């Protein structure tokens, strides 16, 4: 059976991606950092409805935990799809950002993705697909997330470079840059803030985790076989670069 590894696959967008890939026929290795219960629920859901899944604890900022992840039997047997989805967004005014915070964000969002890739790269199958979850802010920037935006910009350009390097081997790498998506990241919004976001989006709604999961499914499938090194903006028309 084909294997997918989804970082941060137990919650929010990652949970929707894990379930969608299971529907597509993959067994799914779901990693979590602090939220074990939601990850176990995703695993139970997949096992009861489609294929097989397992939850593995892995803080992507901890090289030892990432190295341990790479020793999981499903990884050793070969990873067909790697989704680097994990991320943190702490909303700090760009003027207030300090070095400690910048390093924390970069080490999670960017270095963490690199560490996971580096640990599992020798176990990727011949035509493996890699999908990286960036952000519209990685292109636009944000007054409330200079660190987050910079980490997502780095992630995106790293992934596009990797795509160019891996293409001759038949492996494909693509980036999804979501706009507003209804997860815990937006949970602090007041009703007024939510309404103003909906108004701002040309399609007049906040995206769902399933909106992103569907695009992941496309990008790792055969119908996208000529797409690599792309950044796909999934944002309801909010920002069209
Ligand atoms: P959530 O906050 O709901 O989920 C974040 C996920 O990242 C959780 O699964 C969390 O795991 C994991 N994570 C955080 N830190 C670490 C770490 N150190 N090691 C391993 N895993 C970690 O956010 P979303 O689902 O919304 O976000 C998913 C991705 O989509 C992120 O990369 C985010 O930046 C991106 N995105 C989201 C947007 C949105 O509007 N929601 C917009 C644009 C991009 P755990 O809970 O176990 O700690």
PDB file of C-alpha atoms and ligand atoms in Angstrom:
ATOM      1  CA  UNK A   1       0.000   0.000   0.000  1.00  0.00           C
ATOM      2  CA  UNK A   2       1.188   3.538  -0.783  1.00  0.00           C
ATOM      3  CA  UNK A   3       2.222   5.656   2.201  1.00  0.00           C
ATOM      4  CA  UNK A   4       1.679   9.353   2.915  1.00  0.00           C
ATOM      5  CA  UNK A   5       3.359  11.258   5.740  1.00  0.00           C
ATOM      6  CA  UNK A   6       1.573  14.432   6.860  1.00  0.00           C
ATOM      7  CA  UNK A   7       3.296  16.682   9.394  1.00  0.00           C
ATOM      8  CA  UNK A   8       0.847  18.299  11.792  1.00  0.00           C
ATOM      9  CA  UNK A   9      -1.689  15.931  10.268  1.00  0.00           C
ATOM     10  CA  UNK A  10      -3.882  15.637  13.340  1.00  0.00           C
ATOM     11  CA  UNK A  11      -5.506  19.059  13.370  1.00  0.00           C
ATOM     12  CA  UNK A  12      -6.928  21.775  11.123  1.00  0.00           C
ATOM     13  CA  UNK A  13      -5.787  21.664   7.511  1.00  0.00           C
ATOM     14  CA  UNK A  14      -3.481  18.714   8.253  1.00  0.00           C
ATOM     15  CA  UNK A  15      -6.386  16.594   9.512  1.00  0.00           C
ATOM     16  CA  UNK A  16      -8.365  17.267   6.319  1.00  0.00           C
ATOM     17  CA  UNK A  17      -5.300  16.372   4.225  1.00  0.00           C
ATOM     18  CA  UNK A  18      -4.741  13.134   6.165  1.00  0.00           C
ATOM     19  CA  UNK A  19      -8.367  12.082   5.658  1.00  0.00           C
ATOM     20  CA  UNK A  20      -8.404  13.024   1.975  1.00  0.00           C
ATOM     21  CA  UNK A  21      -5.206  11.087   1.244  1.00  0.00           C
ATOM     22  CA  UNK A  22      -6.664   8.077   3.084  1.00  0.00           C
ATOM     23  CA  UNK A  23      -9.750   8.347   0.861  1.00  0.00           C
ATOM     24  CA  UNK A  24      -7.369   8.379  -2.097  1.00  0.00           C
ATOM     25  CA  UNK A  25      -5.981   5.029  -0.937  1.00  0.00           C
ATOM     26  CA  UNK A  26      -2.878   5.931   1.060  1.00  0.00           C
ATOM     27  CA  UNK A  27      -2.102   4.666   4.515  1.00  0.00           C
ATOM     28  CA  UNK A  28      -1.271   7.813   6.455  1.00  0.00           C
ATOM     29  CA  UNK A  29       1.432   8.511   8.986  1.00  0.00           C
ATOM     30  CA  UNK A  30       0.058  11.472  10.919  1.00  0.00           C
ATOM     31  CA  UNK A  31       2.539  13.441  12.995  1.00  0.00           C
ATOM     32  CA  UNK A  32       1.592  15.676  15.903  1.00  0.00           C
ATOM     33  CA  UNK A  33       3.546  17.830  18.311  1.00  0.00           C
ATOM     34  CA  UNK A  34       1.310  18.648  21.286  1.00  0.00           C
ATOM     35  CA  UNK A  35      -2.194  17.539  20.246  1.00  0.00           C
ATOM     36  CA  UNK A  36      -2.235  13.754  20.669  1.00  0.00           C
ATOM     37  CA  UNK A  37      -6.026  13.384  21.091  1.00  0.00           C
ATOM     38  CA  UNK A  38      -7.047  15.050  17.809  1.00  0.00           C
ATOM     39  CA  UNK A  39      -4.368  13.025  15.995  1.00  0.00           C
ATOM     40  CA  UNK A  40      -5.681   9.764  17.498  1.00  0.00           C
ATOM     41  CA  UNK A  41      -9.193  10.771  16.416  1.00  0.00           C
ATOM     42  CA  UNK A  42      -8.010  11.275  12.832  1.00  0.00           C
ATOM     43  CA  UNK A  43      -6.315   7.875  12.942  1.00  0.00           C
ATOM     44  CA  UNK A  44      -9.481   6.202  14.290  1.00  0.00           C
ATOM     45  CA  UNK A  45     -11.577   7.948  11.651  1.00  0.00           C
ATOM     46  CA  UNK A  46      -9.295   6.738   8.830  1.00  0.00           C
ATOM     47  CA  UNK A  47      -9.134   3.192  10.178  1.00  0.00           C
ATOM     48  CA  UNK A  48     -12.896   2.954  10.469  1.00  0.00           C
ATOM     49  CA  UNK A  49     -13.672   4.426   7.052  1.00  0.00           C
ATOM     50  CA  UNK A  50     -10.873   3.831   4.565  1.00  0.00           C
ATOM     51  CA  UNK A  51      -7.293   2.624   4.924  1.00  0.00           C
ATOM     52  CA  UNK A  52      -4.800   2.545   7.777  1.00  0.00           C
ATOM     53  CA  UNK A  53      -3.152   5.290   9.784  1.00  0.00           C
ATOM     54  CA  UNK A  54      -0.794   5.798  12.672  1.00  0.00           C
ATOM     55  CA  UNK A  55      -0.060   8.854  14.835  1.00  0.00           C
ATOM     56  CA  UNK A  56       3.551   9.621  15.700  1.00  0.00           C
ATOM     57  CA  UNK A  57       4.677  12.292  18.119  1.00  0.00           C
ATOM     58  CA  UNK A  58       7.292  14.536  16.503  1.00  0.00           C
ATOM     59  CA  UNK A  59       8.266  18.095  17.296  1.00  0.00           C
ATOM     60  CA  UNK A  60       9.814  19.194  14.010  1.00  0.00           C
ATOM     61  CA  UNK A  61      12.175  21.566  15.818  1.00  0.00           C
ATOM     62  CA  UNK A  62      13.789  18.636  17.618  1.00  0.00           C
ATOM     63  CA  UNK A  63      16.311  16.871  15.376  1.00  0.00           C
ATOM     64  CA  UNK A  64      16.289  13.748  17.576  1.00  0.00           C
ATOM     65  CA  UNK A  65      12.507  13.388  17.315  1.00  0.00           C
ATOM     66  CA  UNK A  66      12.666  13.888  13.567  1.00  0.00           C
ATOM     67  CA  UNK A  67      15.429  11.260  13.303  1.00  0.00           C
ATOM     68  CA  UNK A  68      13.236   8.871  15.294  1.00  0.00           C
ATOM     69  CA  UNK A  69      10.297   9.545  12.958  1.00  0.00           C
ATOM     70  CA  UNK A  70      12.514   8.434  10.077  1.00  0.00           C
ATOM     71  CA  UNK A  71      12.973   5.024  11.742  1.00  0.00           C
ATOM     72  CA  UNK A  72       9.227   4.267  11.695  1.00  0.00           C
ATOM     73  CA  UNK A  73       8.633   1.034   9.715  1.00  0.00           C
ATOM     74  CA  UNK A  74       6.248   2.789   7.290  1.00  0.00           C
ATOM     75  CA  UNK A  75       8.948   5.354   6.507  1.00  0.00           C
ATOM     76  CA  UNK A  76      11.582   2.639   6.056  1.00  0.00           C
ATOM     77  CA  UNK A  77       9.232   0.799   3.656  1.00  0.00           C
ATOM     78  CA  UNK A  78       9.008   3.949   1.490  1.00  0.00           C
ATOM     79  CA  UNK A  79       7.168   7.276   1.506  1.00  0.00           C
ATOM     80  CA  UNK A  80       5.162   8.034  -1.653  1.00  0.00           C
ATOM     81  CA  UNK A  81       3.739  11.368  -0.515  1.00  0.00           C
ATOM     82  CA  UNK A  82       5.266  13.839   1.929  1.00  0.00           C
ATOM     83  CA  UNK A  83       3.105  16.758   3.035  1.00  0.00           C
ATOM     84  CA  UNK A  84       4.956  19.404   5.034  1.00  0.00           C
ATOM     85  CA  UNK A  85       1.940  21.049   6.616  1.00  0.00           C
ATOM     86  CA  UNK A  86       2.931  21.944  10.196  1.00  0.00           C
ATOM     87  CA  UNK A  87       3.202  25.609  11.093  1.00  0.00           C
ATOM     88  CA  UNK A  88       2.850  28.248  13.781  1.00  0.00           C
ATOM     89  CA  UNK A  89       1.566  31.803  13.491  1.00  0.00           C
ATOM     90  CA  UNK A  90       1.785  33.909  16.642  1.00  0.00           C
ATOM     91  CA  UNK A  91       0.635  37.286  15.302  1.00  0.00           C
ATOM     92  CA  UNK A  92       3.245  39.718  16.529  1.00  0.00           C
ATOM     93  CA  UNK A  93       3.451  43.262  15.231  1.00  0.00           C
ATOM     94  CA  UNK A  94       6.446  43.532  12.912  1.00  0.00           C
ATOM     95  CA  UNK A  95       7.778  46.462  15.013  1.00  0.00           C
ATOM     96  CA  UNK A  96       7.703  44.325  18.181  1.00  0.00           C
ATOM     97  CA  UNK A  97       9.373  41.215  16.751  1.00  0.00           C
ATOM     98  CA  UNK A  98      12.471  40.067  18.626  1.00  0.00           C
ATOM     99  CA  UNK A  99      15.241  37.705  17.608  1.00  0.00           C
ATOM    100  CA  UNK A 100      14.108  34.902  19.905  1.00  0.00           C
ATOM    101  CA  UNK A 101      10.672  34.909  18.383  1.00  0.00           C
ATOM    102  CA  UNK A 102      11.990  35.128  14.846  1.00  0.00           C
ATOM    103  CA  UNK A 103      14.196  32.085  15.476  1.00  0.00           C
ATOM    104  CA  UNK A 104      11.299  30.109  16.986  1.00  0.00           C
ATOM    105  CA  UNK A 105       9.105  30.728  13.958  1.00  0.00           C
ATOM    106  CA  UNK A 106      11.864  30.027  11.446  1.00  0.00           C
ATOM    107  CA  UNK A 107      12.893  26.882  13.253  1.00  0.00           C
ATOM    108  CA  UNK A 108       9.337  25.517  13.181  1.00  0.00           C
ATOM    109  CA  UNK A 109       8.023  26.638   9.820  1.00  0.00           C
ATOM    110  CA  UNK A 110      11.161  26.523   7.713  1.00  0.00           C
ATOM    111  CA  UNK A 111      13.924  24.529   9.395  1.00  0.00           C
ATOM    112  CA  UNK A 112      11.389  21.988  10.673  1.00  0.00           C
ATOM    113  CA  UNK A 113      10.282  21.288   7.106  1.00  0.00           C
ATOM    114  CA  UNK A 114      13.890  20.956   6.023  1.00  0.00           C
ATOM    115  CA  UNK A 115      14.680  18.578   8.910  1.00  0.00           C
ATOM    116  CA  UNK A 116      11.771  16.275   8.040  1.00  0.00           C
ATOM    117  CA  UNK A 117      12.649  16.253   4.338  1.00  0.00           C
ATOM    118  CA  UNK A 118      16.321  15.610   5.154  1.00  0.00           C
ATOM    119  CA  UNK A 119      15.472  12.734   7.494  1.00  0.00           C
ATOM    120  CA  UNK A 120      13.133  10.930   5.098  1.00  0.00           C
ATOM    121  CA  UNK A 121      14.616  11.801   1.696  1.00  0.00           C
ATOM    122  CA  UNK A 122      16.480   8.499   1.331  1.00  0.00           C
ATOM    123  CA  UNK A 123      13.177   6.673   1.897  1.00  0.00           C
ATOM    124  CA  UNK A 124      11.142   8.565  -0.706  1.00  0.00           C
ATOM    125  CA  UNK A 125       9.898   6.275  -3.457  1.00  0.00           C
ATOM    126  CA  UNK A 126      11.069   6.813  -7.037  1.00  0.00           C
ATOM    127  CA  UNK A 127       8.229   9.083  -8.122  1.00  0.00           C
ATOM    128  CA  UNK A 128       7.459  10.572  -4.723  1.00  0.00           C
ATOM    129  CA  UNK A 129       5.359  13.735  -4.454  1.00  0.00           C
ATOM    130  CA  UNK A 130       6.099  16.470  -1.957  1.00  0.00           C
ATOM    131  CA  UNK A 131       3.539  19.095  -1.098  1.00  0.00           C
ATOM    132  CA  UNK A 132       4.453  22.080   1.068  1.00  0.00           C
ATOM    133  CA  UNK A 133       1.851  24.245   2.804  1.00  0.00           C
ATOM    134  CA  UNK A 134       3.030  27.833   2.539  1.00  0.00           C
ATOM    135  CA  UNK A 135       0.835  30.902   2.899  1.00  0.00           C
ATOM    136  CA  UNK A 136      -0.386  33.889   0.931  1.00  0.00           C
ATOM    137  CA  UNK A 137       1.578  35.897   3.515  1.00  0.00           C
ATOM    138  CA  UNK A 138       4.773  34.309   2.174  1.00  0.00           C
ATOM    139  CA  UNK A 139       4.285  36.527  -0.873  1.00  0.00           C
ATOM    140  CA  UNK A 140       2.301  39.461   0.523  1.00  0.00           C
ATOM    141  CA  UNK A 141       3.936  39.926   3.932  1.00  0.00           C
ATOM    142  CA  UNK A 142       1.926  41.038   6.942  1.00  0.00           C
ATOM    143  CA  UNK A 143       2.250  43.763   9.582  1.00  0.00           C
ATOM    144  CA  UNK A 144       1.184  41.134  12.135  1.00  0.00           C
ATOM    145  CA  UNK A 145       3.564  38.400  11.029  1.00  0.00           C
ATOM    146  CA  UNK A 146       6.909  39.478   9.625  1.00  0.00           C
ATOM    147  CA  UNK A 147       8.466  36.323  11.075  1.00  0.00           C
ATOM    148  CA  UNK A 148       5.670  34.078   9.777  1.00  0.00           C
ATOM    149  CA  UNK A 149       5.706  35.691   6.319  1.00  0.00           C
ATOM    150  CA  UNK A 150       9.495  35.417   6.084  1.00  0.00           C
ATOM    151  CA  UNK A 151       9.395  31.754   7.157  1.00  0.00           C
ATOM    152  CA  UNK A 152       6.752  30.958   4.526  1.00  0.00           C
ATOM    153  CA  UNK A 153       8.679  32.846   1.827  1.00  0.00           C
ATOM    154  CA  UNK A 154      11.795  30.836   2.697  1.00  0.00           C
ATOM    155  CA  UNK A 155       9.786  27.605   2.687  1.00  0.00           C
ATOM    156  CA  UNK A 156       8.320  28.377  -0.697  1.00  0.00           C
ATOM    157  CA  UNK A 157      11.572  29.245  -2.458  1.00  0.00           C
ATOM    158  CA  UNK A 158      13.311  26.260  -0.846  1.00  0.00           C
ATOM    159  CA  UNK A 159      10.556  23.956  -2.135  1.00  0.00           C
ATOM    160  CA  UNK A 160      10.746  25.419  -5.636  1.00  0.00           C
ATOM    161  CA  UNK A 161      14.529  24.915  -5.642  1.00  0.00           C
ATOM    162  CA  UNK A 162      14.046  21.333  -4.506  1.00  0.00           C
ATOM    163  CA  UNK A 163      11.528  20.821  -7.303  1.00  0.00           C
ATOM    164  CA  UNK A 164      14.134  21.819  -9.879  1.00  0.00           C
ATOM    165  CA  UNK A 165      16.728  19.522  -8.351  1.00  0.00           C
ATOM    166  CA  UNK A 166      14.394  16.507  -8.055  1.00  0.00           C
ATOM    167  CA  UNK A 167      12.597  16.809 -11.401  1.00  0.00           C
ATOM    168  CA  UNK A 168      15.134  14.702 -13.347  1.00  0.00           C
ATOM    169  CA  UNK A 169      14.442  11.852 -10.878  1.00  0.00           C
ATOM    170  CA  UNK A 170      10.702  12.057 -11.571  1.00  0.00           C
ATOM    171  CA  UNK A 171       9.862  13.443  -8.139  1.00  0.00           C
ATOM    172  CA  UNK A 172       7.565  16.469  -7.964  1.00  0.00           C
ATOM    173  CA  UNK A 173       7.416  19.252  -5.374  1.00  0.00           C
ATOM    174  CA  UNK A 174       4.681  21.886  -5.181  1.00  0.00           C
ATOM    175  CA  UNK A 175       3.590  24.587  -2.773  1.00  0.00           C
ATOM    176  CA  UNK A 176       0.058  25.510  -1.764  1.00  0.00           C
ATOM    177  CA  UNK A 177      -0.372  29.064  -0.497  1.00  0.00           C
ATOM    178  CA  UNK A 178      -3.698  29.226   1.361  1.00  0.00           C
ATOM    179  CA  UNK A 179      -5.558  32.434   2.154  1.00  0.00           C
ATOM    180  CA  UNK A 180      -7.936  32.511   5.154  1.00  0.00           C
ATOM    181  CA  UNK A 181      -8.815  28.962   6.239  1.00  0.00           C
ATOM    182  CA  UNK A 182     -11.222  28.062   9.014  1.00  0.00           C
ATOM    183  CA  UNK A 183      -8.963  26.472  11.663  1.00  0.00           C
ATOM    184  CA  UNK A 184      -7.632  27.355  15.107  1.00  0.00           C
ATOM    185  CA  UNK A 185      -5.435  29.974  13.419  1.00  0.00           C
ATOM    186  CA  UNK A 186      -8.571  32.095  12.950  1.00  0.00           C
ATOM    187  CA  UNK A 187     -10.264  30.968  16.179  1.00  0.00           C
ATOM    188  CA  UNK A 188      -9.423  34.232  17.964  1.00  0.00           C
ATOM    189  CA  UNK A 189     -11.400  36.309  15.452  1.00  0.00           C
ATOM    190  CA  UNK A 190     -14.370  38.296  16.760  1.00  0.00           C
ATOM    191  CA  UNK A 191     -17.614  37.890  14.753  1.00  0.00           C
ATOM    192  CA  UNK A 192     -16.943  41.357  13.264  1.00  0.00           C
ATOM    193  CA  UNK A 193     -13.406  40.363  12.220  1.00  0.00           C
ATOM    194  CA  UNK A 194     -14.705  37.176  10.656  1.00  0.00           C
ATOM    195  CA  UNK A 195     -17.374  39.087   8.757  1.00  0.00           C
ATOM    196  CA  UNK A 196     -14.792  41.559   7.486  1.00  0.00           C
ATOM    197  CA  UNK A 197     -12.571  38.705   6.288  1.00  0.00           C
ATOM    198  CA  UNK A 198     -15.530  37.150   4.445  1.00  0.00           C
ATOM    199  CA  UNK A 199     -16.296  40.498   2.850  1.00  0.00           C
ATOM    200  CA  UNK A 200     -12.648  40.918   1.802  1.00  0.00           C
ATOM    201  CA  UNK A 201     -12.532  37.577  -0.044  1.00  0.00           C
ATOM    202  CA  UNK A 202     -13.917  37.912  -3.600  1.00  0.00           C
ATOM    203  CA  UNK A 203     -15.651  34.510  -3.273  1.00  0.00           C
ATOM    204  CA  UNK A 204     -17.239  35.856  -0.053  1.00  0.00           C
ATOM    205  CA  UNK A 205     -16.349  33.025   2.271  1.00  0.00           C
ATOM    206  CA  UNK A 206     -13.524  31.753   4.463  1.00  0.00           C
ATOM    207  CA  UNK A 207     -11.846  28.654   3.031  1.00  0.00           C
ATOM    208  CA  UNK A 208     -12.309  25.233   4.588  1.00  0.00           C
ATOM    209  CA  UNK A 209      -9.530  22.747   5.385  1.00  0.00           C
ATOM    210  CA  UNK A 210     -11.143  20.521   2.736  1.00  0.00           C
ATOM    211  CA  UNK A 211     -10.571  23.255   0.116  1.00  0.00           C
ATOM    212  CA  UNK A 212      -6.846  22.832   0.729  1.00  0.00           C
ATOM    213  CA  UNK A 213      -6.944  19.036   1.052  1.00  0.00           C
ATOM    214  CA  UNK A 214      -8.581  18.740  -2.367  1.00  0.00           C
ATOM    215  CA  UNK A 215      -5.718  20.648  -3.972  1.00  0.00           C
ATOM    216  CA  UNK A 216      -3.149  18.462  -2.179  1.00  0.00           C
ATOM    217  CA  UNK A 217      -4.956  15.420  -3.562  1.00  0.00           C
ATOM    218  CA  UNK A 218      -4.732  16.880  -7.076  1.00  0.00           C
ATOM    219  CA  UNK A 219      -1.060  17.826  -6.735  1.00  0.00           C
ATOM    220  CA  UNK A 220       0.012  14.375  -5.583  1.00  0.00           C
ATOM    221  CA  UNK A 221      -2.138  12.612  -8.188  1.00  0.00           C
ATOM    222  CA  UNK A 222      -1.600  11.711 -11.837  1.00  0.00           C
ATOM    223  CA  UNK A 223      -3.767  14.541 -13.189  1.00  0.00           C
ATOM    224  CA  UNK A 224      -1.063  17.025 -12.168  1.00  0.00           C
ATOM    225  CA  UNK A 225       1.806  14.997 -13.635  1.00  0.00           C
ATOM    226  CA  UNK A 226       3.257  18.017 -15.513  1.00  0.00           C
ATOM    227  CA  UNK A 227       3.160  20.378 -12.514  1.00  0.00           C
ATOM    228  CA  UNK A 228       6.239  20.825 -10.376  1.00  0.00           C
ATOM    229  CA  UNK A 229       7.814  23.838  -8.699  1.00  0.00           C
ATOM    230  CA  UNK A 230       4.461  25.617  -8.711  1.00  0.00           C
ATOM    231  CA  UNK A 231       2.925  27.780  -6.020  1.00  0.00           C
ATOM    232  CA  UNK A 232      -0.833  27.289  -6.123  1.00  0.00           C
ATOM    233  CA  UNK A 233      -2.768  30.113  -4.438  1.00  0.00           C
ATOM    234  CA  UNK A 234      -5.953  28.808  -2.827  1.00  0.00           C
ATOM    235  CA  UNK A 235      -7.573  31.918  -1.418  1.00  0.00           C
ATOM    236  CA  UNK A 236     -10.964  32.633  -2.971  1.00  0.00           C
ATOM    237  CA  UNK A 237      -9.410  35.327  -5.151  1.00  0.00           C
ATOM    238  CA  UNK A 238      -8.144  37.312  -2.158  1.00  0.00           C
ATOM    239  CA  UNK A 239      -4.662  37.745  -3.528  1.00  0.00           C
ATOM    240  CA  UNK A 240      -3.670  37.022  -7.072  1.00  0.00           C
ATOM    241  CA  UNK A 241       0.077  37.503  -7.578  1.00  0.00           C
TER     242      UNK A 241
HETATM  243  P1  LIG B   1      -3.409  24.846  13.184  1.00  0.00           P
HETATM  244  O1  LIG B   1      -2.884  25.818  14.166  1.00  0.00           O
HETATM  245  O2  LIG B   1      -4.815  24.361  13.279  1.00  0.00           O
HETATM  246  O3  LIG B   1      -2.445  23.572  13.100  1.00  0.00           O
HETATM  247  C1  LIG B   1      -1.049  23.723  13.144  1.00  0.00           C
HETATM  248  C2  LIG B   1      -0.446  22.344  13.018  1.00  0.00           C
HETATM  249  O4  LIG B   1       0.991  22.481  13.047  1.00  0.00           O
HETATM  250  C3  LIG B   1      -0.861  21.435  14.179  1.00  0.00           C
HETATM  251  O5  LIG B   1      -1.091  20.139  13.671  1.00  0.00           O
HETATM  252  C4  LIG B   1       0.385  21.441  15.068  1.00  0.00           C
HETATM  253  O6  LIG B   1       0.564  20.239  15.794  1.00  0.00           O
HETATM  254  C5  LIG B   1       1.504  21.578  14.023  1.00  0.00           C
HETATM  255  N1  LIG B   1       2.725  22.094  14.626  1.00  0.00           N
HETATM  256  C6  LIG B   1       2.935  23.325  15.165  1.00  0.00           C
HETATM  257  N2  LIG B   1       4.181  23.392  15.691  1.00  0.00           N
HETATM  258  C7  LIG B   1       4.761  22.183  15.462  1.00  0.00           C
HETATM  259  C8  LIG B   1       6.022  21.621  15.770  1.00  0.00           C
HETATM  260  N3  LIG B   1       6.988  22.309  16.426  1.00  0.00           N
HETATM  261  N4  LIG B   1       6.284  20.345  15.399  1.00  0.00           N
HETATM  262  C9  LIG B   1       5.340  19.634  14.739  1.00  0.00           C
HETATM  263  N5  LIG B   1       4.119  20.085  14.421  1.00  0.00           N
HETATM  264  C10 LIG B   1       3.826  21.362  14.790  1.00  0.00           C
HETATM  265  O7  LIG B   1      -3.174  25.538  11.780  1.00  0.00           O
HETATM  266  P2  LIG B   1      -3.728  25.236  10.322  1.00  0.00           P
HETATM  267  O8  LIG B   1      -4.264  23.868  10.221  1.00  0.00           O
HETATM  268  O9  LIG B   1      -4.547  26.381   9.933  1.00  0.00           O
HETATM  269  O10 LIG B   1      -2.351  25.353   9.523  1.00  0.00           O
HETATM  270  C11 LIG B   1      -1.770  24.307   8.755  1.00  0.00           C
HETATM  271  C12 LIG B   1      -0.773  24.945   7.822  1.00  0.00           C
HETATM  272  O11 LIG B   1      -1.453  25.853   6.965  1.00  0.00           O
HETATM  273  C13 LIG B   1       0.289  25.762   8.554  1.00  0.00           C
HETATM  274  O12 LIG B   1       1.526  25.600   7.909  1.00  0.00           O
HETATM  275  C14 LIG B   1      -0.198  27.189   8.393  1.00  0.00           C
HETATM  276  O13 LIG B   1       0.852  28.111   8.447  1.00  0.00           O
HETATM  277  C15 LIG B   1      -0.804  27.112   7.005  1.00  0.00           C
HETATM  278  N6  LIG B   1      -1.770  28.181   6.706  1.00  0.00           N
HETATM  279  C16 LIG B   1      -2.947  28.286   7.410  1.00  0.00           C
HETATM  280  C17 LIG B   1      -3.824  29.321   7.112  1.00  0.00           C
HETATM  281  C18 LIG B   1      -5.113  29.502   7.843  1.00  0.00           C
HETATM  282  O14 LIG B   1      -5.780  30.540   7.624  1.00  0.00           O
HETATM  283  N7  LIG B   1      -5.558  28.577   8.669  1.00  0.00           N
HETATM  284  C19 LIG B   1      -3.519  30.294   6.064  1.00  0.00           C
HETATM  285  C20 LIG B   1      -2.273  30.063   5.385  1.00  0.00           C
HETATM  286  C21 LIG B   1      -1.437  29.045   5.704  1.00  0.00           C
HETATM  287  P3  LIG B   1       0.048  20.092  17.345  1.00  0.00           P
HETATM  288  O15 LIG B   1      -1.344  20.624  17.381  1.00  0.00           O
HETATM  289  O16 LIG B   1       0.172  18.628  17.603  1.00  0.00           O
HETATM  290  O17 LIG B   1       1.000  20.890  18.180  1.00  0.00           O
END
